[in-house]
Coordinates of C-alpha atoms in Angstrom, one line a residue:
Chain A
M19 CA 0.0 0.0 0.0
E20 CA 2.7 2.4 1.0
R21 CA 4.8 1.5 -2.0
K22 CA 1.8 2.1 -4.3
L23 CA 1.3 5.5 -2.8
M24 CA 5.0 6.2 -3.3
E25 CA 4.8 5.2 -6.9
S26 CA 2.0 7.6 -7.6
R27 CA 4.0 10.6 -6.5
P28 CA 5.0 12.6 -9.6
V29 CA 8.5 12.8 -11.2
V30 CA 9.7 16.1 -12.4
L31 CA 12.0 15.9 -15.4
K32 CA 14.0 19.0 -16.3
L33 CA 15.5 19.0 -19.8
G34 CA 18.3 21.5 -19.7
G35 CA 18.4 24.4 -22.2
S36 CA 22.1 23.5 -22.6
A37 CA 21.2 20.0 -23.7
I38 CA 18.2 20.7 -26.0
T39 CA 19.7 23.8 -27.7
D40 CA 23.2 24.8 -28.8
K41 CA 23.8 27.4 -26.0
L42 CA 27.2 28.5 -27.3
N43 CA 25.5 29.9 -30.3
Q44 CA 23.9 33.3 -29.8
E45 CA 21.3 32.4 -32.5
P46 CA 18.4 30.2 -31.5
N47 CA 19.6 26.7 -32.4
P48 CA 17.8 23.5 -31.4
R49 CA 19.6 20.2 -30.9
S50 CA 17.0 18.2 -32.7
D51 CA 18.9 14.9 -32.1
V52 CA 18.8 15.4 -28.3
I53 CA 15.1 16.5 -28.3
S54 CA 14.1 13.5 -30.4
R55 CA 16.1 11.0 -28.3
A56 CA 14.8 12.6 -25.0
A57 CA 11.2 12.2 -26.3
A58 CA 11.8 8.6 -27.3
E59 CA 13.3 7.8 -23.8
I60 CA 10.4 9.6 -22.0
I61 CA 7.9 7.6 -24.1
K62 CA 9.7 4.3 -23.5
A63 CA 10.0 4.9 -19.7
H64 CA 6.2 5.3 -19.5
V65 CA 6.3 7.0 -16.1
K66 CA 3.0 7.7 -14.4
N67 CA 2.6 11.3 -13.2
L68 CA 5.4 12.8 -15.1
V69 CA 5.9 16.6 -15.3
I70 CA 8.4 17.9 -17.9
V71 CA 10.1 21.2 -17.6
H72 CA 12.5 22.4 -20.2
G73 CA 15.0 25.3 -20.3
A74 CA 15.1 28.1 -22.8
G75 CA 18.7 27.8 -23.9
S76 CA 19.7 29.8 -26.9
F77 CA 16.0 30.5 -27.6
G78 CA 15.8 32.6 -24.5
H79 CA 19.0 33.6 -22.8
P80 CA 20.7 35.8 -25.4
M81 CA 17.7 38.1 -25.9
A82 CA 16.7 38.0 -22.2
Q83 CA 20.3 39.2 -21.4
E84 CA 20.3 41.8 -24.2
F85 CA 17.1 43.4 -22.8
M86 CA 17.9 42.7 -19.2
L87 CA 14.5 41.1 -18.7
K88 CA 15.4 39.4 -15.4
D89 CA 15.9 42.7 -13.6
G90 CA 12.5 44.0 -14.5
F91 CA 10.8 46.6 -16.6
R92 CA 12.6 50.0 -16.8
E93 CA 12.0 51.4 -20.2
E94 CA 9.6 51.1 -23.2
G95 CA 12.3 49.5 -25.4
Q96 CA 12.2 46.3 -23.3
K97 CA 8.6 45.5 -24.1
M98 CA 9.4 44.1 -27.5
G99 CA 12.3 42.1 -26.0
F100 CA 9.9 40.7 -23.5
A101 CA 7.3 39.8 -26.2
V102 CA 9.8 38.4 -28.7
T103 CA 11.6 36.3 -26.0
H104 CA 8.3 34.7 -25.0
N105 CA 7.6 34.0 -28.7
M106 CA 11.0 32.4 -29.1
V107 CA 10.8 30.1 -26.1
S108 CA 7.4 29.0 -27.2
V109 CA 8.9 28.1 -30.6
L110 CA 11.4 25.9 -28.7
N111 CA 8.5 24.5 -26.7
G112 CA 6.7 23.7 -30.0
L113 CA 9.7 21.6 -31.1
V114 CA 9.6 19.6 -27.8
M115 CA 5.9 19.1 -28.1
D116 CA 6.1 18.0 -31.7
A117 CA 8.7 15.4 -30.7
L118 CA 6.4 14.0 -28.0
L119 CA 3.1 14.2 -30.0
V120 CA 4.5 12.7 -33.2
D121 CA 5.0 9.4 -31.4
D122 CA 1.5 9.5 -29.9
F123 CA 2.5 10.6 -26.4
P124 CA -0.3 12.7 -24.9
A125 CA 1.3 15.9 -23.6
L126 CA 0.1 19.4 -23.2
S127 CA 2.2 22.5 -22.8
I128 CA 1.5 24.8 -19.9
T129 CA 2.6 28.3 -20.6
P130 CA 4.3 29.9 -17.5
S131 CA 3.6 33.5 -18.6
S132 CA -0.1 32.6 -18.7
C133 CA -0.4 31.1 -15.2
V134 CA 2.5 32.4 -13.1
V135 CA 3.1 35.8 -11.5
A136 CA 6.4 36.5 -9.8
S137 CA 7.5 38.9 -7.2
D138 CA 11.0 40.2 -7.4
G139 CA 11.9 37.3 -9.7
R140 CA 10.5 34.6 -7.5
I141 CA 7.3 32.6 -8.3
K142 CA 4.5 34.1 -6.2
R143 CA 1.2 33.1 -7.8
F144 CA 0.8 29.9 -9.8
E145 CA -2.6 28.7 -11.1
D146 CA -1.8 25.0 -11.1
Q147 CA -5.3 23.6 -11.5
P148 CA -5.0 22.9 -15.3
L149 CA -1.7 21.1 -14.6
R150 CA -3.0 19.0 -11.8
M151 CA -6.1 18.1 -13.8
L152 CA -3.9 17.0 -16.7
L153 CA -1.8 14.8 -14.4
R154 CA -4.9 13.1 -13.0
M155 CA -6.1 12.5 -16.6
G156 CA -2.8 10.9 -17.6
I157 CA -1.7 13.8 -19.9
T158 CA 1.9 15.0 -19.3
P159 CA 2.2 18.7 -18.7
V160 CA 5.2 20.4 -20.2
M161 CA 6.4 23.8 -18.8
Y162 CA 9.5 25.8 -19.7
G163 CA 11.7 28.7 -18.8
D164 CA 9.8 31.8 -19.7
V165 CA 9.3 35.5 -19.1
V166 CA 6.5 36.2 -16.6
M167 CA 4.8 39.3 -15.2
D168 CA 6.2 40.4 -11.8
E169 CA 4.1 42.3 -9.2
R170 CA 7.2 44.2 -7.9
I171 CA 9.4 44.8 -10.9
G172 CA 6.9 44.6 -13.8
F173 CA 8.2 41.5 -15.5
T174 CA 11.1 39.1 -15.1
V175 CA 12.5 35.7 -16.2
V176 CA 11.6 32.5 -14.5
S177 CA 14.0 29.7 -15.2
G178 CA 13.1 26.1 -15.8
D179 CA 15.2 25.3 -12.7
Q180 CA 13.0 27.5 -10.5
L181 CA 9.9 26.0 -12.1
A182 CA 11.1 22.4 -11.6
S183 CA 11.9 23.1 -7.9
V184 CA 8.6 24.9 -7.2
L185 CA 6.6 22.2 -9.1
A186 CA 8.3 19.4 -7.2
V187 CA 7.5 20.9 -3.8
K188 CA 3.9 21.8 -4.8
L189 CA 3.2 18.3 -6.2
D190 CA 5.2 16.5 -3.5
A191 CA 7.3 14.9 -6.2
R192 CA 9.1 11.6 -5.8
K193 CA 12.2 13.0 -7.4
I194 CA 13.6 15.6 -9.8
I195 CA 15.7 14.5 -12.7
M196 CA 18.0 17.3 -14.0
A197 CA 19.0 16.2 -17.5
G198 CA 21.8 18.6 -18.7
N199 CA 24.8 18.4 -20.8
T200 CA 27.3 17.2 -18.2
D201 CA 27.7 13.9 -16.4
G202 CA 26.6 15.4 -13.1
V203 CA 27.9 18.0 -10.6
Y204 CA 31.7 18.3 -11.1
D205 CA 34.3 19.1 -8.5
G206 CA 35.8 21.7 -10.9
D207 CA 35.3 23.0 -14.4
P208 CA 33.8 20.0 -16.3
K209 CA 35.9 20.9 -19.3
S210 CA 39.2 20.6 -17.3
P211 CA 41.0 17.2 -17.5
G212 CA 41.2 16.5 -13.7
A213 CA 37.6 17.3 -12.9
K214 CA 35.3 14.5 -11.9
P215 CA 31.5 14.3 -11.1
Y216 CA 30.4 13.7 -7.6
S217 CA 28.3 10.5 -7.4
R218 CA 26.4 11.7 -4.3
L219 CA 26.1 15.1 -2.5
T220 CA 24.2 16.0 0.6
L221 CA 23.0 19.4 1.6
A222 CA 25.9 19.5 4.1
D223 CA 28.4 18.6 1.2
L224 CA 26.9 21.4 -0.9
K225 CA 27.3 23.9 2.0
K226 CA 31.0 22.9 2.3
I227 CA 31.5 23.4 -1.5
E228 CA 29.8 26.8 -1.4
D229 CA 32.0 27.8 1.6
K230 CA 35.1 26.7 -0.2
L231 CA 34.2 28.7 -3.2
G232 CA 33.5 31.6 -0.9
E233 CA 33.8 35.0 -2.6
S234 CA 34.8 33.4 -5.9
A235 CA 31.2 32.1 -6.2
G236 CA 30.5 34.7 -8.9
T237 CA 32.8 32.8 -11.2
D238 CA 31.3 29.4 -10.6
V239 CA 34.1 26.8 -11.1
T240 CA 31.6 24.0 -11.4
G241 CA 30.5 25.3 -14.8
G242 CA 27.4 27.0 -13.5
M243 CA 26.0 23.8 -12.1
L244 CA 26.1 25.1 -8.5
G245 CA 23.9 28.1 -9.4
K246 CA 21.3 25.7 -10.7
I247 CA 21.5 23.6 -7.6
V248 CA 20.9 26.6 -5.3
E249 CA 17.6 26.9 -7.2
L250 CA 16.8 23.2 -6.3
K251 CA 17.7 23.4 -2.6
P252 CA 14.1 24.0 -1.4
A253 CA 13.1 20.8 -3.0
V254 CA 16.0 18.8 -1.6
E255 CA 15.3 20.3 1.8
A256 CA 11.7 19.1 1.4
G257 CA 13.2 15.6 1.0
I258 CA 13.0 15.3 -2.7
P259 CA 16.1 13.8 -4.2
V260 CA 17.6 15.4 -7.3
N261 CA 19.3 13.2 -9.9
V262 CA 21.7 15.2 -12.2
V263 CA 22.3 13.2 -15.4
N264 CA 23.5 13.8 -18.9
A265 CA 20.7 14.2 -21.5
T266 CA 23.2 14.0 -24.3
R267 CA 24.2 10.4 -23.4
A268 CA 21.8 7.8 -24.7
N269 CA 19.6 6.2 -22.1
S270 CA 20.5 8.5 -19.2
I271 CA 17.0 10.0 -19.1
Y272 CA 15.4 6.6 -19.6
R273 CA 17.4 5.0 -16.8
A274 CA 16.8 7.9 -14.4
L275 CA 13.0 7.8 -15.2
V276 CA 12.7 4.0 -14.4
D277 CA 15.0 4.2 -11.4
E278 CA 17.9 2.2 -12.9
K279 CA 21.5 3.0 -12.0
V280 CA 22.7 5.9 -14.1
E281 CA 25.9 7.9 -14.3
G282 CA 25.4 11.2 -12.6
T283 CA 25.1 13.0 -9.3
L284 CA 22.4 12.2 -6.7
I285 CA 21.7 15.1 -4.4
E286 CA 19.9 14.2 -1.2
K287 CA 18.9 15.9 2.0
G288 CA 21.4 14.0 4.2
Chain B
M24 CA -12.9 63.4 -17.0
E25 CA -15.7 61.0 -17.7
R26 CA -14.6 60.8 -21.3
K27 CA -11.0 60.0 -20.3
L28 CA -12.3 57.2 -18.1
M29 CA -14.4 55.9 -20.9
E30 CA -11.5 55.8 -23.2
S31 CA -9.4 53.8 -20.9
R32 CA -11.9 50.9 -20.8
P33 CA -10.5 48.0 -22.9
V34 CA -11.7 47.0 -26.4
V35 CA -12.0 43.3 -27.1
L36 CA -11.3 42.4 -30.7
K37 CA -12.3 38.9 -31.9
L38 CA -10.7 37.8 -35.1
G39 CA -12.9 35.0 -36.4
G40 CA -11.5 31.6 -37.3
S41 CA -13.5 31.8 -40.5
A42 CA -11.6 35.0 -41.5
I43 CA -8.0 34.1 -40.5
T44 CA -8.2 30.5 -41.8
D45 CA -9.8 28.8 -44.7
K46 CA -12.6 27.0 -42.8
L47 CA -14.0 25.2 -45.8
N48 CA -10.8 23.2 -45.9
Q49 CA -10.6 20.3 -43.5
E50 CA -6.8 20.8 -43.4
P51 CA -5.3 23.6 -41.3
N52 CA -5.0 26.4 -43.7
P53 CA -4.1 30.0 -42.6
R54 CA -5.3 33.0 -44.6
S55 CA -1.9 34.8 -44.3
D56 CA -3.2 37.8 -46.2
V57 CA -6.1 38.4 -43.8
I58 CA -3.8 37.8 -40.7
S59 CA -1.2 40.3 -42.0
R60 CA -3.7 43.0 -42.9
A61 CA -5.5 42.6 -39.6
A62 CA -2.2 43.0 -37.8
A63 CA -1.4 46.1 -39.8
E64 CA -4.8 47.6 -39.0
I65 CA -4.5 46.8 -35.3
I66 CA -1.0 48.5 -35.2
K67 CA -2.2 51.5 -37.2
A68 CA -5.3 52.0 -34.9
H69 CA -3.0 52.1 -31.8
V70 CA -5.8 51.5 -29.4
K71 CA -5.1 51.7 -25.7
N72 CA -6.1 48.6 -23.6
L73 CA -6.7 46.3 -26.5
V74 CA -7.4 42.6 -25.9
I75 CA -7.3 40.3 -29.0
V76 CA -9.0 36.9 -29.2
H77 CA -8.9 34.8 -32.3
G78 CA -10.8 31.7 -33.4
A79 CA -9.3 28.3 -34.2
G80 CA -10.9 27.9 -37.6
S81 CA -9.5 25.0 -39.6
F82 CA -6.7 24.6 -37.1
G83 CA -9.1 23.5 -34.4
H84 CA -12.6 22.6 -35.5
P85 CA -12.0 19.5 -37.8
M86 CA -10.0 17.7 -35.1
A87 CA -12.2 18.9 -32.2
Q88 CA -15.2 17.5 -34.1
E89 CA -13.5 14.2 -35.1
F90 CA -12.6 13.5 -31.4
M91 CA -15.8 15.1 -30.0
L92 CA -13.7 17.1 -27.6
K93 CA -16.5 19.6 -26.7
D94 CA -18.6 16.9 -25.1
G95 CA -15.8 15.9 -22.7
F96 CA -13.5 13.0 -22.0
R97 CA -15.0 9.5 -22.6
E98 CA -12.2 7.3 -23.8
E99 CA -8.4 7.1 -24.0
G100 CA -8.3 7.6 -27.7
Q101 CA -9.5 11.2 -27.3
K102 CA -6.4 12.2 -25.3
M103 CA -4.2 12.5 -28.4
G104 CA -6.9 14.4 -30.2
F105 CA -7.0 16.8 -27.2
A106 CA -3.2 17.2 -27.1
V107 CA -2.8 17.6 -30.9
T108 CA -5.7 20.0 -31.2
H109 CA -4.1 22.3 -28.6
N110 CA -0.8 22.0 -30.5
M111 CA -2.5 23.0 -33.8
V112 CA -4.3 26.0 -32.4
S113 CA -1.1 27.2 -30.8
V114 CA 0.5 27.0 -34.2
L115 CA -2.2 29.3 -35.6
N116 CA -1.6 31.6 -32.6
G117 CA 2.1 31.6 -33.5
L118 CA 1.2 32.9 -36.9
V119 CA -1.0 35.7 -35.5
M120 CA 1.8 36.6 -33.0
D121 CA 4.4 36.6 -35.7
A122 CA 2.3 39.1 -37.7
L123 CA 2.1 41.4 -34.7
L124 CA 5.6 41.1 -33.5
V125 CA 7.3 41.5 -36.9
D126 CA 6.1 45.1 -37.0
D127 CA 7.2 45.8 -33.4
F128 CA 3.8 45.6 -31.8
P129 CA 4.3 44.4 -28.2
A130 CA 1.8 41.5 -27.8
L131 CA 1.9 38.4 -25.7
S132 CA -0.2 35.3 -26.1
I133 CA -2.2 34.0 -23.1
T134 CA -2.8 30.3 -23.5
P135 CA -6.4 29.5 -22.4
S136 CA -5.6 25.8 -21.5
S137 CA -2.9 27.1 -19.1
C138 CA -5.2 29.5 -17.1
V139 CA -8.8 28.6 -17.7
V140 CA -10.8 25.7 -16.2
A141 CA -14.3 25.1 -17.5
S142 CA -17.4 23.4 -15.9
D143 CA -19.7 21.6 -18.4
G144 CA -18.2 23.6 -21.3
R145 CA -18.5 27.0 -19.6
I146 CA -15.6 29.0 -18.3
K147 CA -15.5 28.5 -14.5
R148 CA -12.0 29.5 -13.3
F149 CA -9.9 32.1 -15.1
E150 CA -6.5 33.2 -13.7
D151 CA -6.5 36.7 -15.3
Q152 CA -3.7 38.3 -13.3
P153 CA -1.1 38.0 -16.1
L154 CA -3.5 39.4 -18.6
R155 CA -4.5 42.3 -16.4
M156 CA -0.8 43.1 -15.7
L157 CA 0.0 43.0 -19.4
L158 CA -2.8 45.5 -20.2
R159 CA -1.5 47.8 -17.4
M160 CA 2.0 47.7 -18.9
G161 CA 0.7 48.4 -22.4
I162 CA 1.4 44.9 -23.9
T163 CA -1.6 43.5 -25.8
P164 CA -2.7 40.1 -24.6
V165 CA -3.8 37.6 -27.3
M166 CA -6.1 34.7 -26.4
Y167 CA -7.7 32.1 -28.7
G168 CA -10.2 29.3 -29.0
D169 CA -8.6 26.3 -27.3
V170 CA -9.2 23.0 -25.5
V171 CA -9.3 23.4 -21.7
M172 CA -9.7 21.1 -18.7
D173 CA -13.2 20.8 -17.4
E174 CA -14.1 20.0 -13.8
R175 CA -17.3 18.1 -14.7
I176 CA -16.6 16.5 -18.1
G177 CA -12.8 16.1 -18.0
F178 CA -12.0 18.5 -20.9
T179 CA -13.9 20.6 -23.4
V180 CA -13.5 23.2 -26.0
V181 CA -13.8 26.9 -25.2
S182 CA -14.5 29.0 -28.3
G183 CA -13.0 32.4 -29.0
D184 CA -16.5 33.8 -28.8
Q185 CA -17.0 32.6 -25.3
L186 CA -13.6 34.0 -24.3
A187 CA -14.3 37.3 -25.9
S188 CA -17.6 37.6 -24.1
V189 CA -16.3 36.6 -20.7
L190 CA -13.2 38.8 -21.1
A191 CA -15.4 41.8 -22.0
V192 CA -17.6 41.4 -19.0
K193 CA -14.6 40.7 -16.7
L194 CA -12.7 43.8 -17.9
D195 CA -15.7 46.0 -18.3
A196 CA -14.8 46.5 -21.9
R197 CA -16.0 49.6 -23.9
K198 CA -17.0 47.4 -26.8
I199 CA -16.4 44.1 -28.6
I200 CA -15.5 44.0 -32.2
M201 CA -16.4 40.7 -33.9
A202 CA -14.3 40.6 -37.1
G203 CA -15.6 37.7 -39.2
N204 CA -15.9 36.9 -42.9
T205 CA -19.4 38.5 -43.5
D206 CA -20.6 42.1 -43.6
G207 CA -22.5 41.6 -40.3
V208 CA -25.5 39.7 -39.1
Y209 CA -27.6 38.8 -42.1
D210 CA -31.4 38.5 -42.2
G211 CA -30.9 35.2 -44.1
D212 CA -28.1 33.0 -45.5
P213 CA -25.4 35.5 -46.3
K214 CA -24.7 33.6 -49.5
S215 CA -28.2 33.9 -50.8
P216 CA -28.8 36.9 -53.2
G217 CA -31.6 38.6 -51.3
A218 CA -30.0 38.5 -47.8
K219 CA -28.9 41.8 -46.3
P220 CA -27.0 42.6 -43.1
Y221 CA -28.8 44.4 -40.3
S222 CA -27.2 47.7 -39.5
R223 CA -28.4 47.6 -35.9
L224 CA -29.9 45.0 -33.6
T225 CA -31.2 45.3 -30.0
L226 CA -31.6 42.4 -27.6
A227 CA -35.3 42.7 -28.3
D228 CA -34.7 42.3 -32.1
L229 CA -32.5 39.3 -31.4
K230 CA -35.3 37.7 -29.3
K231 CA -37.7 38.3 -32.2
I232 CA -35.4 36.7 -34.7
E233 CA -34.8 33.7 -32.5
D234 CA -38.6 33.3 -32.0
K235 CA -39.1 33.5 -35.7
L236 CA -36.5 30.8 -36.3
G237 CA -38.2 28.7 -33.6
E238 CA -37.5 25.0 -33.9
S239 CA -35.5 25.5 -37.1
A240 CA -32.8 27.1 -34.9
G241 CA -30.7 24.0 -35.3
T242 CA -30.2 24.8 -38.9
D243 CA -29.2 28.4 -38.4
V244 CA -30.3 30.3 -41.5
T245 CA -28.0 33.3 -40.6
G246 CA -25.0 31.3 -41.5
G247 CA -24.1 30.4 -37.9
M248 CA -23.9 34.0 -36.9
L249 CA -26.9 33.7 -34.5
G250 CA -25.1 31.0 -32.5
K251 CA -22.1 33.2 -32.1
I252 CA -24.3 36.1 -30.9
V253 CA -25.9 33.9 -28.3
E254 CA -22.4 33.5 -26.8
L255 CA -22.0 37.3 -26.7
K256 CA -25.4 38.1 -25.1
P257 CA -24.1 38.2 -21.5
A258 CA -21.8 41.0 -22.7
V259 CA -24.5 42.9 -24.5
E260 CA -26.8 42.5 -21.5
A261 CA -24.0 44.1 -19.4
G262 CA -24.2 47.1 -21.7
I263 CA -21.2 46.3 -23.9
P264 CA -22.0 46.9 -27.6
V265 CA -20.9 44.4 -30.1
N266 CA -19.8 45.5 -33.6
V267 CA -19.9 42.7 -36.2
V268 CA -17.6 43.6 -39.1
N269 CA -15.9 41.9 -42.0
A270 CA -12.2 41.2 -41.3
T271 CA -11.7 40.3 -45.0
R272 CA -12.6 43.8 -46.1
A273 CA -9.7 46.3 -45.9
N274 CA -9.9 48.8 -43.1
S275 CA -13.0 47.3 -41.4
I276 CA -11.0 46.4 -38.4
Y277 CA -9.2 49.7 -38.3
R278 CA -12.4 51.7 -38.6
A279 CA -14.1 49.7 -35.9
L280 CA -11.1 50.1 -33.6
V281 CA -10.9 53.9 -34.0
D282 CA -14.7 54.3 -33.8
E283 CA -15.2 55.4 -37.4
K284 CA -18.3 54.4 -39.3
V285 CA -17.9 50.9 -40.7
E286 CA -20.1 48.5 -42.6
G287 CA -21.5 45.9 -40.3
T288 CA -24.0 45.2 -37.5
L289 CA -24.1 47.0 -34.2
I290 CA -25.7 45.0 -31.5
E291 CA -26.8 46.9 -28.4
K292 CA -28.8 46.3 -25.3
G293 CA -31.7 48.4 -26.3

């Protein structure tokens, strides 16, 4: 009985923008091979109560940065940047949806800017009834990093990481799978030869790493992964484990979804 | 002072699915010329507090009918129809958004399935905070006929007409412009030679027409227009005039938006 209950708790799968798009490119550039394979692995895993969140990658970041959308509304010229950024990330979302729907996987996109309001960059209101009703019906909701209105600073950007964390806590998820473009959380720059991924990290470990980085935290030596994990801390603190895996490696997403052993970093409360 | 207050009340513009798509075609077929011209007229009119709603036309109706989505969820096979129909109408929405954004008009789409929940086919919950905040910021929200979750029948279809009416009442709109593919509400089949559009109709006139049609109402001799107007009655009853104009005629949308005289039917409370 308890096991059955456990199994029905949702899984939140975050597809990193760095995996499903070419982020080095300043032009919006999807990685169609990664998107298709991720979709195939999601369909094959057949997980009950799955929620998918994807990042914006090169469809969102370059323009969001150019117009400084995260810091809020300051001048008229930003409005078009805000509008076009949403349009771009919804194009990326369309590509993800196409990959799922073409193989008869019932999924529906939930547009963050239509149901989320932030306050100072943090999610404040979230109309989650449509999402919960979709889950109950067995249709997989798909959210994504997006621009949203903000009651203090006008508008802002809400990352897929923040959405994944908030959704996991709201839905009492069984786990979060962070599928990015590295083999987990590294003990240094993932591109440097000596760096290795941690296999397991606790909140206490994370605290130690953060302390060690100290004032150099601005230049995140872990390749930006630590910043993403800070966003997921509330979920880990709530007892939801986070599995950081590599979406660009075949079967990583599938294995993580069906709870098989998979290369990557497991972050747990303690 | 009073005039200023009047002017700040929003205008709801409904772009009919029969105008922006080829509805006779069972395949999704946009009328790009109508979409582009409508966008140009909207931009030229420069109306403060505009809300745009568009229909689904051939991007929504054929599949919604095939899977009987309006009548709710009955069997597993409908789920893909539900998911794909939403995907299709959001493609049409993308075309409308592109037409507005390409000419630097700040507009943001608000996805009905992400913020609306129906009950027995009627809008029950509507998280309208993002939409209201967009309006205050001077960014035009764009909604559209869509599939939505339904707390009684699982899911359903909410038409652009229902959305336009509910939005107008919610926002205390100054008027609703229904831009379709006829010159107004006709006294018979718009395609028959003798039929003429009414220039003005009151709720009492509408009642008379409905009574005259009597049991033949199922086969709507006005070319389906009467059914659309039934949807708008709550707005007319609330004192919001409805201007039925022809989106396929150049400048009709523009004239209606800037309150110039325009061919069409004006529906008023009395």
